PDB file of C-alpha atoms in Angstrom:
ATOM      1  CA  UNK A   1      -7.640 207.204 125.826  1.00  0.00           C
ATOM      2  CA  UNK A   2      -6.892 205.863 122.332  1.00  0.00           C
ATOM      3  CA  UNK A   3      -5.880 208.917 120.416  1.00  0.00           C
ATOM      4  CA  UNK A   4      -5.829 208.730 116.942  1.00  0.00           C
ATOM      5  CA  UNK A   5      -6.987 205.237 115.755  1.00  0.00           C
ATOM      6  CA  UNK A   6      -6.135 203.970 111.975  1.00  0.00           C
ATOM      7  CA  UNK A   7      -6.958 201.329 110.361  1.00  0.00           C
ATOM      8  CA  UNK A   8      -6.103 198.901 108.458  1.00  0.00           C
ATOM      9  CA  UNK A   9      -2.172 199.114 109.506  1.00  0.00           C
ATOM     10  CA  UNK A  10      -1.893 197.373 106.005  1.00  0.00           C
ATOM     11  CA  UNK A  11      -3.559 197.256 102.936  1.00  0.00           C
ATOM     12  CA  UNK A  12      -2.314 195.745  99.211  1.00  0.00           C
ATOM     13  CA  UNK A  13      -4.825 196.586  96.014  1.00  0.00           C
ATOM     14  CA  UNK A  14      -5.109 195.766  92.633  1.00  0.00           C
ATOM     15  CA  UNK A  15      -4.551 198.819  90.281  1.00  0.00           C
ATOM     16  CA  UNK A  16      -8.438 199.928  90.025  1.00  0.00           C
ATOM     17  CA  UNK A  17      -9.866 198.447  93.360  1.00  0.00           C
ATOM     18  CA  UNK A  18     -11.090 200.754  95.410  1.00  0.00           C
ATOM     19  CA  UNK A  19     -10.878 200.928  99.396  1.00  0.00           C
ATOM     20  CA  UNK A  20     -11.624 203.220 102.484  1.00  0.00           C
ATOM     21  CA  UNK A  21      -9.228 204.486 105.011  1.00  0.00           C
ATOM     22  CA  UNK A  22     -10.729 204.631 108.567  1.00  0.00           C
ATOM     23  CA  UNK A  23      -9.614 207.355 111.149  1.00  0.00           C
ATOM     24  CA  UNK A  24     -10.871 207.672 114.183  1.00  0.00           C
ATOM     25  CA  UNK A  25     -10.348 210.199 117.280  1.00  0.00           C
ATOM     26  CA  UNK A  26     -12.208 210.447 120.591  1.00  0.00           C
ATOM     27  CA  UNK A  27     -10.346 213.868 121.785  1.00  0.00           C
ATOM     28  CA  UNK A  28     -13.088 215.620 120.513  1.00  0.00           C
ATOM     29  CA  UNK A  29     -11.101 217.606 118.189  1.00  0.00           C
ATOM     30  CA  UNK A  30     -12.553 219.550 115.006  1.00  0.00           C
ATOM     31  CA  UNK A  31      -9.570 219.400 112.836  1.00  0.00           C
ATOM     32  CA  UNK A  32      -8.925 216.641 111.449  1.00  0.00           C
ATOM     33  CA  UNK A  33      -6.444 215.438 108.569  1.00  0.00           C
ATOM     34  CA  UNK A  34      -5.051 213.032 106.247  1.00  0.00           C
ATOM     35  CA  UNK A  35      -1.065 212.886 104.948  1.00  0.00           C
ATOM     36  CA  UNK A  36       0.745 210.744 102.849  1.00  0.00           C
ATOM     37  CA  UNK A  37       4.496 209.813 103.208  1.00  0.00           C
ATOM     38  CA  UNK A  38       6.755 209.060 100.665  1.00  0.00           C
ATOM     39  CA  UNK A  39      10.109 208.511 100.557  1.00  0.00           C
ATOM     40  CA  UNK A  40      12.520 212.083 100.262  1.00  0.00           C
ATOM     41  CA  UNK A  41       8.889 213.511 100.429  1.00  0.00           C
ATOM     42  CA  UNK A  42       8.326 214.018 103.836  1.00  0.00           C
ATOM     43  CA  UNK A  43       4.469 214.455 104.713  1.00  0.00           C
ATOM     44  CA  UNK A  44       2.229 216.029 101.944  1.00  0.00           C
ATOM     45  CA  UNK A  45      -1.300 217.588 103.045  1.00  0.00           C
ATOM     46  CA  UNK A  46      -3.866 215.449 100.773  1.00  0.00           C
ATOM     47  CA  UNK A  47      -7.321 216.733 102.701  1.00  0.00           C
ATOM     48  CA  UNK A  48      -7.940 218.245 105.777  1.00  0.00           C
ATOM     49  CA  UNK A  49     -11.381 219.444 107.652  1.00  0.00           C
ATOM     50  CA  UNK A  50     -12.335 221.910 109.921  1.00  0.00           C
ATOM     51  CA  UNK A  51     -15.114 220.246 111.545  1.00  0.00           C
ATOM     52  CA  UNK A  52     -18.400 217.974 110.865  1.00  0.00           C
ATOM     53  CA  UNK A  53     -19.481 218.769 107.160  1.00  0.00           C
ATOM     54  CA  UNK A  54     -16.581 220.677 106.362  1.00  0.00           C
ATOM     55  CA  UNK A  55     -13.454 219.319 103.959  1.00  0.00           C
ATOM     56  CA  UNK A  56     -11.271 221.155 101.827  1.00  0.00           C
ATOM     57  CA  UNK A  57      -8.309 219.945  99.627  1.00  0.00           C
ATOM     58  CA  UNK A  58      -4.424 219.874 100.392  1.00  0.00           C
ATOM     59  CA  UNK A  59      -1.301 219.892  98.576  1.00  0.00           C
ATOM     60  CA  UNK A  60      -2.324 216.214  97.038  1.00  0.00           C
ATOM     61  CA  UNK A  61      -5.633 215.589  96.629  1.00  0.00           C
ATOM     62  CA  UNK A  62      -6.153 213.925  93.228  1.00  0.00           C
ATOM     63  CA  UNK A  63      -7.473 210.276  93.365  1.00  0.00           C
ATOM     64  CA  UNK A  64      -8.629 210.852  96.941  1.00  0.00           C
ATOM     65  CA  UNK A  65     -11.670 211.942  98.577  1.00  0.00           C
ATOM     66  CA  UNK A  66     -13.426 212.691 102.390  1.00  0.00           C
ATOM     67  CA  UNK A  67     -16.250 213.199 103.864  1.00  0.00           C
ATOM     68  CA  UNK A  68     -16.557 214.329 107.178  1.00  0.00           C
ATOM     69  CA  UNK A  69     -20.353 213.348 108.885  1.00  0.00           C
ATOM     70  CA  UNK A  70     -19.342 213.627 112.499  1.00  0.00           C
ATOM     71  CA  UNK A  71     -16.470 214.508 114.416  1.00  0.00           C
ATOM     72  CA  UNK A  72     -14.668 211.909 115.246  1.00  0.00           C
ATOM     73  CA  UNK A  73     -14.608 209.910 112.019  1.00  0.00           C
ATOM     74  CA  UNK A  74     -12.734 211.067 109.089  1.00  0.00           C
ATOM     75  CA  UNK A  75     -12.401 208.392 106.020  1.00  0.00           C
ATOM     76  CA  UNK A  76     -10.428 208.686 103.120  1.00  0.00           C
ATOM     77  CA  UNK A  77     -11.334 206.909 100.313  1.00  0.00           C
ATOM     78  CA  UNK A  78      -9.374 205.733  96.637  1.00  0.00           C
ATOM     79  CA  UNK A  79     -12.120 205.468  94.572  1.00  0.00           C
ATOM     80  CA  UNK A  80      -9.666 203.689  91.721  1.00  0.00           C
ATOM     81  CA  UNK A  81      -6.162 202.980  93.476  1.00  0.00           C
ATOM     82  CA  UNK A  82      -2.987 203.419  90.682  1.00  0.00           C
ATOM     83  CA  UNK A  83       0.560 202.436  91.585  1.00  0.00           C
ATOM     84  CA  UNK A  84       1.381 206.186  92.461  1.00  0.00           C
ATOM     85  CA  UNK A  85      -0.961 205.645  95.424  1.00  0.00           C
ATOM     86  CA  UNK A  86       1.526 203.256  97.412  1.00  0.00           C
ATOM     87  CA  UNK A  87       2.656 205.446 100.344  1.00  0.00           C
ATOM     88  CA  UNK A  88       1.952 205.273 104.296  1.00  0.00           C
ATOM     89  CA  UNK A  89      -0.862 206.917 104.727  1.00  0.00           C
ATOM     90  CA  UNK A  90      -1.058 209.293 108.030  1.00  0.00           C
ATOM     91  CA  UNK A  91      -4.125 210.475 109.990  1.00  0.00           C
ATOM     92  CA  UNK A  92      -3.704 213.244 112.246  1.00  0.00           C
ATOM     93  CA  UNK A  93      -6.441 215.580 114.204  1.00  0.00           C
ATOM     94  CA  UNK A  94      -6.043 219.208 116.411  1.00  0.00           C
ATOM     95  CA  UNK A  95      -7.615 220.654 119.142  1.00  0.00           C
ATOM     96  CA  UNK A  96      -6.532 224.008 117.307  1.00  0.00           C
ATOM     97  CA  UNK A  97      -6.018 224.583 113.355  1.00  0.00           C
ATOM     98  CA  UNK A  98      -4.159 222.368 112.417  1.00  0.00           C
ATOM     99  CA  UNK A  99      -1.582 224.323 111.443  1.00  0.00           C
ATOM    100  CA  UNK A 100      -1.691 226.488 114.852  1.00  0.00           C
ATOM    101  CA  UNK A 101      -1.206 223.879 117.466  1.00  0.00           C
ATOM    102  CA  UNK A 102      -0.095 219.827 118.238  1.00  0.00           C
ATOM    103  CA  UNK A 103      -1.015 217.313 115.849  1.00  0.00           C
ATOM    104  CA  UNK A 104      -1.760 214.210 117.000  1.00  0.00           C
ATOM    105  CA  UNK A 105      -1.323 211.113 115.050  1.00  0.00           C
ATOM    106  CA  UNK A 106      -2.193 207.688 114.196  1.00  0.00           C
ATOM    107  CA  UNK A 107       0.060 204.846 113.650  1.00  0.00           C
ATOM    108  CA  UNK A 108      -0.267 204.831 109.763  1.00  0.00           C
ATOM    109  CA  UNK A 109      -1.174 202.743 107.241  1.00  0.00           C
ATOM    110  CA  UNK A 110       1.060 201.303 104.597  1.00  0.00           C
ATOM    111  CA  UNK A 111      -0.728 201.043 101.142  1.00  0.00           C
ATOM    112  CA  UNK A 112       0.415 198.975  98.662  1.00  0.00           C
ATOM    113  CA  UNK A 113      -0.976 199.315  95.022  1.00  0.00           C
ATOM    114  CA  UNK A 114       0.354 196.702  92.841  1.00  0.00           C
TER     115      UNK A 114
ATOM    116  CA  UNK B   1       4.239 229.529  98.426  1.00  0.00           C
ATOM    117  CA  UNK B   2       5.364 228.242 101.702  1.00  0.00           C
ATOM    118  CA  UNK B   3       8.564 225.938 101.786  1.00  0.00           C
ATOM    119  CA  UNK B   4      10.654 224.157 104.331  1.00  0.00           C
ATOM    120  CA  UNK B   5      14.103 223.157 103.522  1.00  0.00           C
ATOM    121  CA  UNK B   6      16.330 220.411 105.563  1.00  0.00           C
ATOM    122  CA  UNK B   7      19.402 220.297 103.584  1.00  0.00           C
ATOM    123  CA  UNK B   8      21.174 217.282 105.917  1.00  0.00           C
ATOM    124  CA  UNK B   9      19.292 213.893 104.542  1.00  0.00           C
ATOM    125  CA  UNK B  10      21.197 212.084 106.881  1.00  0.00           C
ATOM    126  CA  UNK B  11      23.333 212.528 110.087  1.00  0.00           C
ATOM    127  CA  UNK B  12      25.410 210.513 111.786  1.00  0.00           C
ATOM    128  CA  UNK B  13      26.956 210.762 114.994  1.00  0.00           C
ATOM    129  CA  UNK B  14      28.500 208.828 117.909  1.00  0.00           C
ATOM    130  CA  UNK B  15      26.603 208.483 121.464  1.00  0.00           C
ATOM    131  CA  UNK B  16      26.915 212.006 123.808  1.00  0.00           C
ATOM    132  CA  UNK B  17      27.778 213.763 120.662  1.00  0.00           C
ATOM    133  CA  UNK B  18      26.052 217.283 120.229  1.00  0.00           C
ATOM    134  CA  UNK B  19      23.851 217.438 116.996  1.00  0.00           C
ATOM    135  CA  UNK B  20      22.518 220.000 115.070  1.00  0.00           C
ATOM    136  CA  UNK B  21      19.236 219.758 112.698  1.00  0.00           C
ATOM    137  CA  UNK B  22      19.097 222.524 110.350  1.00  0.00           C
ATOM    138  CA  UNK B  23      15.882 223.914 109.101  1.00  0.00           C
ATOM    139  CA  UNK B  24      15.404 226.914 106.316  1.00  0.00           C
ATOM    140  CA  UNK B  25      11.759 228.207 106.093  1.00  0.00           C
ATOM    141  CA  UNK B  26      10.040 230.395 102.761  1.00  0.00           C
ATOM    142  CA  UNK B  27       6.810 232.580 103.352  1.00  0.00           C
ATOM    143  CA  UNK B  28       5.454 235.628 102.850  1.00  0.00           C
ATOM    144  CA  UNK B  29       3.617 235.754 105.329  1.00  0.00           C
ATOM    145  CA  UNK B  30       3.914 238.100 108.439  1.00  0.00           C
ATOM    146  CA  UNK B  31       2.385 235.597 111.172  1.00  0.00           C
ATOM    147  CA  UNK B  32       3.586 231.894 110.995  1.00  0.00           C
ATOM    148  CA  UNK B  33       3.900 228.689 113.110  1.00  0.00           C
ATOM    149  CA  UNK B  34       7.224 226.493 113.001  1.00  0.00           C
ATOM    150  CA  UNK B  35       7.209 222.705 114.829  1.00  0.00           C
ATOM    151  CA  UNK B  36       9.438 220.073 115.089  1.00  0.00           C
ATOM    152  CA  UNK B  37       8.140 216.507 115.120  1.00  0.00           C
ATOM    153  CA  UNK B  38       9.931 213.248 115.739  1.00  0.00           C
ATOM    154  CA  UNK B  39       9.100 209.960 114.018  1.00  0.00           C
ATOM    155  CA  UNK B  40      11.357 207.238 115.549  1.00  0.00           C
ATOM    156  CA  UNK B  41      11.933 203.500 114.117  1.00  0.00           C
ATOM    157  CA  UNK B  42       8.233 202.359 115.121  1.00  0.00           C
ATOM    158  CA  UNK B  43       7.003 205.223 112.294  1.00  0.00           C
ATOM    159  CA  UNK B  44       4.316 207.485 114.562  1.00  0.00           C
ATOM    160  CA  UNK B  45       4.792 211.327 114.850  1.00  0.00           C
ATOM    161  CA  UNK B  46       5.570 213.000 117.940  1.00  0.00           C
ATOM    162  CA  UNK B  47       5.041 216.511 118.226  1.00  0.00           C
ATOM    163  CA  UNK B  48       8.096 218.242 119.889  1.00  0.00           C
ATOM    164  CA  UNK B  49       7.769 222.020 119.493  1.00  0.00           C
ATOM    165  CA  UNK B  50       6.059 225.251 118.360  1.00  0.00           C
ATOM    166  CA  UNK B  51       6.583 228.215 117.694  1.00  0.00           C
ATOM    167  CA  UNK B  52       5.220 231.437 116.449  1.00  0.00           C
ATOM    168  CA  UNK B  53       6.632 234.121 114.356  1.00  0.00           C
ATOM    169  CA  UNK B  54       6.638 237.107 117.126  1.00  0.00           C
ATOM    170  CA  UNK B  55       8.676 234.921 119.639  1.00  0.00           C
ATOM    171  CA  UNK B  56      12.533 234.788 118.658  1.00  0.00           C
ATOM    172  CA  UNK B  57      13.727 233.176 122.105  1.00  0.00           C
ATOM    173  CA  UNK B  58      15.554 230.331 122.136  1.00  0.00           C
ATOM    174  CA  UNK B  59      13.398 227.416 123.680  1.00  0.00           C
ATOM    175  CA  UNK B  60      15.475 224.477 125.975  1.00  0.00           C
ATOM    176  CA  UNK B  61      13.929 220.820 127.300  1.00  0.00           C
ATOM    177  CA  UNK B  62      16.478 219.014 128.709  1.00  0.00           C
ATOM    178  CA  UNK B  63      19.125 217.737 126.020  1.00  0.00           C
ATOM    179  CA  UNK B  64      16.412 219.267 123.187  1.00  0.00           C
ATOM    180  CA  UNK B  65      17.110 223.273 121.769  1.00  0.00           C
ATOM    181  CA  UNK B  66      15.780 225.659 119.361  1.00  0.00           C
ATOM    182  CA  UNK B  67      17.224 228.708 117.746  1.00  0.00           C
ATOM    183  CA  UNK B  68      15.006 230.564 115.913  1.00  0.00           C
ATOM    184  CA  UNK B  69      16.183 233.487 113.809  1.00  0.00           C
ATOM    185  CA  UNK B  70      14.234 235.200 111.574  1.00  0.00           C
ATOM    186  CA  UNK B  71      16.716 237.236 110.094  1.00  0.00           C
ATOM    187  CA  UNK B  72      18.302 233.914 108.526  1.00  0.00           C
ATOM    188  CA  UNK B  73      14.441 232.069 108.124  1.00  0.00           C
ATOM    189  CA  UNK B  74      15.795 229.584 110.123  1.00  0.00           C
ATOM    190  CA  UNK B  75      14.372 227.553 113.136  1.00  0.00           C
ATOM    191  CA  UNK B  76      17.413 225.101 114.443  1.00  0.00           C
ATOM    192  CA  UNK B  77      17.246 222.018 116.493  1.00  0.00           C
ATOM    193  CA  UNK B  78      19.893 220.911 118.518  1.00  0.00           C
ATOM    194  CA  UNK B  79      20.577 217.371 120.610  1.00  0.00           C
ATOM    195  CA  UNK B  80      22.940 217.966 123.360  1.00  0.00           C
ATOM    196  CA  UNK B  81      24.870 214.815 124.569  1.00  0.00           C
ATOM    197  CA  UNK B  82      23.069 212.550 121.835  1.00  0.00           C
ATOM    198  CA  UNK B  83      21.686 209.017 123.092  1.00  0.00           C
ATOM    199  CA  UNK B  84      21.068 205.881 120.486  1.00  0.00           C
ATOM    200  CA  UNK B  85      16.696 206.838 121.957  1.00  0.00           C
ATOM    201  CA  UNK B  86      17.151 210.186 119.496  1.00  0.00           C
ATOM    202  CA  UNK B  87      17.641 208.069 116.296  1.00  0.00           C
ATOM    203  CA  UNK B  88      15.119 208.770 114.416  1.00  0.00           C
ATOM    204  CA  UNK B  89      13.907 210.923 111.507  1.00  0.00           C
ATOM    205  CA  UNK B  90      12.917 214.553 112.637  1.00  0.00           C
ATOM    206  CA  UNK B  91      10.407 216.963 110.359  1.00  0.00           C
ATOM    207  CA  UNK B  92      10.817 220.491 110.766  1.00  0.00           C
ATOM    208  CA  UNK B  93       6.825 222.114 109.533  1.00  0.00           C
ATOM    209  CA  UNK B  94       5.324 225.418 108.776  1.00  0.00           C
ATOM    210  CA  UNK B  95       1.790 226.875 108.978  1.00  0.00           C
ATOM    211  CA  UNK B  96       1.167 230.487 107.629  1.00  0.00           C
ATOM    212  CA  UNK B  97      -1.664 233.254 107.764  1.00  0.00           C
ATOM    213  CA  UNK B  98      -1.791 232.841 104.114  1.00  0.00           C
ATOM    214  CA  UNK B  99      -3.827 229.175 104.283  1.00  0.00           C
ATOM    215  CA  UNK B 100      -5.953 230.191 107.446  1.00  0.00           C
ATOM    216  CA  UNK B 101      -3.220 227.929 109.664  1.00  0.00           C
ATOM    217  CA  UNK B 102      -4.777 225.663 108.403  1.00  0.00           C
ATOM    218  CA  UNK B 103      -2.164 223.761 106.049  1.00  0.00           C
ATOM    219  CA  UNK B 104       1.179 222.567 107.380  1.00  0.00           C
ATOM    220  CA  UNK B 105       3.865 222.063 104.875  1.00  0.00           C
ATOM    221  CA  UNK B 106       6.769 219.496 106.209  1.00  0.00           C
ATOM    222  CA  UNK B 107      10.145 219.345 105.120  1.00  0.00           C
ATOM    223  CA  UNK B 108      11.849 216.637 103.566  1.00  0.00           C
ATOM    224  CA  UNK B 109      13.097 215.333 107.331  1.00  0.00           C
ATOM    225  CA  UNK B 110      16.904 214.378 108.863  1.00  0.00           C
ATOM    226  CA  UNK B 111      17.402 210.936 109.623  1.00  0.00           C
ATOM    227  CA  UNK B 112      19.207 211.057 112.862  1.00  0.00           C
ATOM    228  CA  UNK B 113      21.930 207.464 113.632  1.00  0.00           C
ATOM    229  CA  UNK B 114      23.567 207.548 117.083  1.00  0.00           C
ATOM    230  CA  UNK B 115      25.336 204.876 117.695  1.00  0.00           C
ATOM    231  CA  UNK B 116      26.630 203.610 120.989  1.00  0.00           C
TER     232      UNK B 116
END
C-alpha cells in the first residue's frame, strides 16, 4: 500500500519556468490537499478538493493552481515560479474532511526557485 | 478567523525527562477539531491525535497525553519519560464548522531535542 506518493522529492526552477507537482493516493480517499512549509510558518492550506471535479482555494493560493479529474491524482501546478515559491511542498489526502479526520501524507517535495 | 498558537519554538530536554507542548487555539466556532501531528528528522507528518470540541477528557497512549481545556482554549501535549525517538518538530492543528471542516490551520510547531 503506497499511501500518499509525491513526486519529484526535488525540484530547482528558473524564476518564470513553470512545473507540475504530482500527488498520488490509492486509499481511495475524496479529500485531497496540497500545503506548503516554510520556515516559522508551519503548514499553510494552498488548495484543497473535496472529490473528482471539485477544488477550492486555501489560505495561499496565489501563483498556484489544481485540477482534480479523478480521485486519486491531484497536481499542483506553478504556472510562473518566483523566488517566494521556494518551500517544501506537502500533499496530503482524507478518508473524512480533511479537517474532520487523519491526514495522510506524502514525503514532500523541496522546491527551489532561484 | 481561526488561529493556533505554540508559543515554545524550541524545547530542550534531557532523555526520561517529562515534556510539555503547549498549544493555544482562536475560533468562534461552537464545533471544532484539534490534532497533533509529528514530523521527525526524515520530514513526513504523522498524525497523532484528534479531538473534538464536545469531548474534554484527557486522552493517554503510552508515554503520549493530552489535556484539553476549553475554558483556557488550550489542547496540551505531554511526553512522559522523553526518549532521543520523540525529537522532532510537533504541529498542534485546528478545523472549525466555520470552513465546512474542511480547512486545517497549523501552528507554527515545537521543535522537540532530547538528548541522551
Amino acid at each position: 500500500n503506497a499511501g500518499v506518493t509525491q513526486t519529484p522529492k526535488f525540484q530547482v526552477l528558473k524564476t518564470g519556468q513553470s512545473m507540475t507537482l504530482q500527488c498520488a493516493q490509492d486509499m481511495n480517499h475524496e479529500y485531497m490537499s496540497w500545503y506548503r512549509q516554510d520556515p516559522g510558518m508551519g503548514l499553510r492550506l494552498i488548495h484543497y478538493s473535496v472529490g473528482a471535479g471539485i477544488t477550492d482555494q486555501g489560505e495561499v493560493p496565489n501563483g498556484y493552481n489544481v485540477s482534480r479529474s479523478t480521485t486519486e491524482d491531484f497536481p499542483l501546478r506553478l504556472l510562473s515560479a518566483a523566488p517566494s515559491q521556494t518551500s517544501v511542498y506537502f500533499c496530503a489526502s482524507s478518508k473524512l474532511a480533511g479537517g474532520t479526520g487523519e491526514l495522510f501524507f506524502g514525503e514532500g517535495s523541496r522546491l527551489t526557485v532561484l | 478567523a481561526q488561529k493556533v498558537t505554540q508559543a515554545q519554538t524550541e524545547i530542550s530536554v534531557v532523555e526520561k525527562e517529562d515534556v510539555t507542548l503547549d498549544c493555544v487555539y482562536e475560533t468562534r466556532d461552537t464545533t471544532y477539531y484539534l490534532f497533533w501531528y509529528k514530523q521527525p528528522p526524515s520530514g513526513e507528518l504523522v498524525f497523532l491525535i484528534r479531538r473534538n470540541s464536545f469531548d474534554e477528557q484527557n486522552e493517554i497512549s503510552g508515554r503520549y497525553s493530552w489535556n484539553f481545556q476549553k475554558s483556557t482554549s488550550s489542547f496540551n501535549f505531554t511526553i512522559t519519560a522523553s526518549q532521543v525517538v520523540d525529537s522532532a518538530v510537533y504541529f498542534c492543528a485546528l478545523s472549525g464548522m466555520n470552513t465546512g471542516f474542511q480547512k486545517l490551520v497549523f501552528g507554527t510547531g515545537t521543535r522537540l531535542l532530547v538528548s541522551p
